[in-house]
Short mmCIF file of C-alpha atoms in Angstrom, two decimals:
data_model
loop_
_atom_site.label_atom_id
_atom_site.label_comp_id
_atom_site.label_asym_id
_atom_site.label_seq_id
_atom_site.Cartn_x
_atom_site.Cartn_y
_atom_site.Cartn_z
CA GLN A 1168 0.00 0.00 0.00
CA ARG A 1169 1.34 3.38 -1.01
CA SER A 1170 0.51 6.90 0.08
CA HIS A 1171 -0.55 9.86 -2.09
CA CYS A 1172 3.11 10.68 -2.84
CA GLY A 1173 4.14 7.18 -3.91
CA ILE A 1174 5.97 6.35 -0.68
CA PRO A 1175 5.20 3.08 1.13
CA ALA A 1176 2.68 3.87 3.85
CA ALA A 1177 4.80 2.08 6.44
CA MET A 1178 7.59 4.60 5.84
CA GLU A 1179 5.47 7.69 6.43
CA PRO A 1180 6.07 9.29 9.85
CA ALA A 1181 3.23 9.08 12.31
CA THR A 1182 2.12 12.67 12.88
CA SER A 1183 1.19 12.01 16.51
CA ASN A 1184 4.71 10.80 17.31
CA LEU A 1185 6.74 12.93 14.90
CA TRP A 1186 7.63 15.61 17.44
CA LEU A 1187 7.24 13.66 20.66
CA HIS A 1188 10.81 14.18 21.88
CA ILE A 1189 11.03 17.75 20.57
CA ASP A 1190 7.85 18.64 22.45
CA ARG A 1191 9.47 17.49 25.66
CA LEU A 1192 12.31 19.96 25.08
CA LEU A 1193 9.95 22.84 24.33
CA HIS A 1194 7.54 22.20 27.18
CA ARG A 1195 9.98 21.98 30.06
CA SER A 1196 13.11 23.75 31.25
CA SER A 1197 16.57 22.29 30.83
CA PRO A 1198 20.06 23.00 32.21
CA MET A 1199 21.20 23.06 28.57
CA ALA A 1200 18.90 25.98 27.72
CA GLY A 1201 19.62 29.65 28.24
CA SER A 1202 18.55 31.40 31.43
CA ASP A 1203 15.91 33.41 29.56
CA PHE A 1204 14.28 30.37 27.93
CA GLU A 1205 10.65 29.95 28.92
CA PRO A 1206 9.14 26.65 27.71
CA SER A 1207 5.66 26.98 26.31
CA PRO A 1208 3.36 25.65 23.57
CA GLU A 1209 3.72 29.04 21.83
CA ILE A 1210 7.35 28.22 20.99
CA LYS A 1211 6.24 25.05 19.22
CA GLU A 1212 3.66 27.00 17.24
CA PHE A 1213 6.27 29.59 16.27
CA LEU A 1214 8.70 26.94 15.01
CA ARG A 1215 6.10 25.11 12.97
CA SER A 1216 4.02 27.97 11.58
CA THR A 1217 5.84 31.30 11.76
CA CYS A 1218 9.60 30.84 11.87
CA ARG A 1219 11.19 30.97 8.42
CA VAL A 1220 14.50 29.19 7.88
CA LEU A 1221 16.93 29.52 4.98
CA VAL A 1222 19.20 26.57 4.20
CA VAL A 1223 22.15 27.67 2.07
CA GLY A 1224 23.42 24.71 0.08
CA ALA A 1225 21.63 21.51 -0.93
CA GLY A 1226 24.62 19.18 -1.12
CA GLY A 1227 25.83 16.55 1.32
CA LEU A 1228 25.28 18.68 4.41
CA GLY A 1229 22.27 20.51 2.97
CA CYS A 1230 20.35 17.27 2.44
CA GLU A 1231 20.91 16.34 6.08
CA LEU A 1232 19.89 19.81 7.22
CA LEU A 1233 16.61 19.75 5.32
CA LYS A 1234 15.75 16.32 6.69
CA ASP A 1235 16.67 17.23 10.27
CA LEU A 1236 14.89 20.60 10.26
CA VAL A 1237 11.67 19.01 9.07
CA HIS A 1238 11.98 16.24 11.67
CA VAL A 1239 12.44 18.87 14.38
CA GLY A 1240 9.21 20.50 13.25
CA PHE A 1241 10.14 23.55 11.19
CA GLY A 1242 7.48 24.01 8.54
CA ASN A 1243 8.60 27.01 6.46
CA ILE A 1244 12.00 26.42 4.91
CA ASP A 1245 13.72 27.89 1.86
CA VAL A 1246 16.76 26.30 0.25
CA ILE A 1247 19.13 28.00 -2.18
CA ASP A 1248 21.80 26.31 -4.31
CA MET A 1249 23.29 27.12 -7.70
CA ASP A 1250 24.45 23.58 -8.54
CA THR A 1251 22.90 20.74 -10.48
CA ILE A 1252 23.03 17.08 -9.48
CA GLU A 1253 25.96 14.98 -10.66
CA LEU A 1254 26.26 11.21 -10.68
CA SER A 1255 29.07 11.39 -8.11
CA ASN A 1256 26.70 13.08 -5.64
CA LEU A 1257 24.40 10.09 -5.29
CA ASN A 1258 26.52 8.12 -2.83
CA ARG A 1259 26.08 10.72 -0.07
CA GLN A 1260 23.27 13.10 -1.07
CA PHE A 1261 20.33 10.86 -0.28
CA LEU A 1262 17.53 13.14 -1.53
CA PHE A 1263 18.61 12.53 -5.13
CA ARG A 1264 18.22 9.61 -7.51
CA LYS A 1265 19.89 8.67 -10.79
CA ALA A 1266 16.96 10.08 -12.74
CA ASP A 1267 17.64 13.48 -11.10
CA VAL A 1268 21.12 13.91 -12.60
CA LYS A 1269 21.56 17.32 -14.27
CA GLN A 1270 18.55 18.72 -12.41
CA PRO A 1271 18.84 21.64 -9.92
CA LYS A 1272 19.72 20.41 -6.43
CA ALA A 1273 17.51 22.91 -4.64
CA GLU A 1274 14.42 22.04 -6.68
CA ILE A 1275 14.80 18.26 -6.42
CA ALA A 1276 15.60 18.38 -2.70
CA ALA A 1277 12.56 20.56 -2.01
CA LYS A 1278 10.30 18.31 -4.08
CA PHE A 1279 11.47 15.16 -2.29
CA VAL A 1280 11.00 16.59 1.22
CA ASN A 1281 7.63 18.17 0.40
CA GLN A 1282 6.37 14.80 -0.82
CA ARG A 1283 7.82 12.90 2.12
CA PHE A 1284 6.48 15.19 4.86
CA ARG A 1285 2.99 16.58 4.49
CA HIS A 1286 3.52 19.36 7.01
CA ALA A 1287 6.61 20.72 5.23
CA HIS A 1288 6.66 23.66 2.88
CA ILE A 1289 10.08 23.84 1.24
CA THR A 1290 10.65 26.65 -1.29
CA PRO A 1291 13.61 26.12 -3.67
CA HIS A 1292 15.83 28.79 -5.20
CA PHE A 1293 18.05 27.65 -8.06
CA ALA A 1294 20.44 30.61 -7.89
CA ARG A 1295 23.73 31.96 -6.61
CA ILE A 1296 23.59 33.52 -3.16
CA GLU A 1297 25.00 36.73 -4.65
CA ASP A 1298 21.99 36.96 -6.98
CA ARG A 1299 19.64 37.64 -4.07
CA ASP A 1300 19.41 41.09 -2.50
CA ALA A 1301 19.17 42.24 1.09
CA GLU A 1302 15.37 42.13 1.11
CA PHE A 1303 15.46 38.44 0.29
CA TYR A 1304 17.68 37.60 3.27
CA ARG A 1305 15.86 39.98 5.60
CA ARG A 1306 12.73 37.83 5.57
CA PHE A 1307 14.32 34.91 7.45
CA ASN A 1308 14.47 34.29 11.20
CA VAL A 1309 17.53 32.04 11.04
CA ILE A 1310 19.99 31.01 8.33
CA VAL A 1311 21.70 27.61 8.29
CA LEU A 1312 24.82 27.19 6.15
CA GLY A 1313 25.73 23.97 4.39
CA LEU A 1314 28.49 25.48 2.26
CA ASP A 1315 31.80 24.08 1.06
CA SER A 1316 33.82 27.26 0.58
CA ILE A 1317 35.14 30.00 2.83
CA GLY A 1318 34.36 32.64 0.21
CA ALA A 1319 30.65 31.86 0.26
CA ARG A 1320 30.65 31.87 4.07
CA ARG A 1321 32.33 35.27 4.09
CA TRP A 1322 29.78 36.69 1.70
CA MET A 1323 26.83 35.40 3.70
CA ASN A 1324 28.30 36.71 6.95
CA ALA A 1325 28.87 40.15 5.45
CA MET A 1326 25.38 40.29 4.01
CA ILE A 1327 23.71 39.41 7.33
CA CYS A 1328 25.89 41.90 9.20
CA SER A 1329 24.88 44.59 6.70
CA LEU A 1330 21.22 44.08 7.69
CA LEU A 1331 21.83 45.28 11.26
CA GLU A 1332 20.20 48.57 12.19
CA TYR A 1333 21.26 50.84 15.05
CA ASP A 1334 19.62 53.62 17.04
CA ASP A 1335 21.11 57.07 17.61
CA GLU A 1336 23.11 55.78 20.57
CA GLY A 1337 24.70 52.99 18.58
CA ASN A 1338 22.63 50.18 20.07
CA VAL A 1339 21.63 47.45 17.67
CA ASP A 1340 17.96 46.81 17.00
CA PRO A 1341 17.47 43.18 18.18
CA SER A 1342 14.79 42.57 15.57
CA THR A 1343 17.39 43.02 12.82
CA ILE A 1344 19.72 40.30 14.14
CA ILE A 1345 19.52 37.08 12.12
CA PRO A 1346 21.45 34.18 13.71
CA ILE A 1347 23.62 32.06 11.44
CA ILE A 1348 24.28 28.39 12.15
CA ASP A 1349 27.36 27.30 10.26
CA GLY A 1350 28.32 23.71 9.61
CA GLY A 1351 31.03 21.95 7.68
CA THR A 1352 32.36 18.47 7.08
CA GLU A 1353 35.58 16.94 5.84
CA GLY A 1354 35.80 13.17 5.78
CA PHE A 1355 34.63 11.94 9.17
CA ARG A 1356 35.21 15.30 10.83
CA GLY A 1357 32.75 18.13 11.18
CA HIS A 1358 31.98 21.36 12.97
CA ALA A 1359 28.92 23.39 13.88
CA ARG A 1360 28.76 26.82 15.48
CA LEU A 1361 26.39 29.70 16.08
CA ILE A 1362 27.23 33.12 14.68
CA TYR A 1363 25.21 35.89 16.29
CA PRO A 1364 25.93 39.24 14.57
CA ASP A 1365 26.98 42.19 16.75
CA THR A 1366 27.92 40.02 19.72
CA ILE A 1367 31.16 38.46 20.93
CA SER A 1368 30.51 35.32 18.89
CA PRO A 1369 33.03 34.65 16.10
CA VAL A 1370 32.29 35.95 12.64
CA HIS A 1371 33.53 34.83 9.25
CA ASN A 1372 34.51 38.28 8.04
CA CYS A 1373 33.85 41.95 8.46
CA GLY A 1374 32.68 44.68 6.16
CA ASN A 1375 30.31 44.86 3.24
CA PRO A 1376 29.50 42.16 0.66
CA SER A 1377 30.78 44.49 -2.06
CA GLN A 1378 34.29 44.63 -0.57
CA ARG A 1379 36.88 42.65 -2.49
CA ARG A 1380 38.94 41.69 0.54
CA SER A 1381 37.58 40.77 3.93
CA LEU A 1382 39.02 39.39 7.14
CA TYR A 1383 38.36 35.78 8.03
CA CYS A 1384 37.89 35.48 11.79
CA ILE A 1385 37.79 32.18 13.63
CA ARG A 1386 38.44 31.21 17.21
CA ALA A 1387 41.00 28.51 18.02
CA ASN A 1388 43.11 27.46 20.97
CA GLY A 1389 46.37 29.15 21.86
CA ALA A 1390 48.00 32.35 20.61
CA MET A 1391 46.46 32.05 17.16
CA GLY A 1392 43.01 31.97 18.70
CA GLU A 1393 43.74 35.03 20.82
CA ARG A 1394 44.87 37.00 17.77
CA ALA A 1395 41.78 35.90 15.83
CA SER A 1396 39.55 36.90 18.73
CA ARG A 1397 41.11 40.37 18.91
CA ARG A 1398 40.66 40.84 15.18
CA ASP A 1399 37.08 39.66 15.54
CA LEU A 1400 36.35 42.38 18.10
CA GLU A 1401 38.34 45.09 16.33
CA CYS A 1402 36.67 44.60 12.96
CA ARG A 1403 33.25 45.18 14.49
#
């Protein structure tokens, strides 16, 4: 027996149990949460109905991100990628099939997830990140990066920093801060970190997206990390 989207019915997630464990995190406090976190059903409703997430990259990491975000309960997700599917992608990018070769990654990934999860609304953008203006990025509540180049990370960081607005006293308007979650993999190694513009968190670069050269800032242990941290603070 198959469902409306051609997937075996036994494989479809049970809606009643889909967010069981996530609900437990949202409905009760935790020592892992921030001091200002107040668990409530309203947070669940925000994540599933209002919060808009942008996934940048629909490759190996991007496929995982889309799957995980939908499993967590996010309902409004956009994905942007300029690449098309190649045969060599199929061994690790599980949203694609052989028949999808030469097709846009963002469009095929969105189609697969939308068919697999009825609650999901994935909007694809087959484009370069540089082809979208500030108004496009301003509409998102959080941006998750699944990129494979430092240059693209720098550009995204600079764009999001350029969206910050300040009052006459130089204080940033909190509503203009868009958190960035950056991830990367190499072989069996990986990293994930939160970049919160206009705070002490590390940033990829400083300046404006139109600048040709920009500083790459990253924290690490030892003297090199201290120098990177100082540059991070100075460039803001």
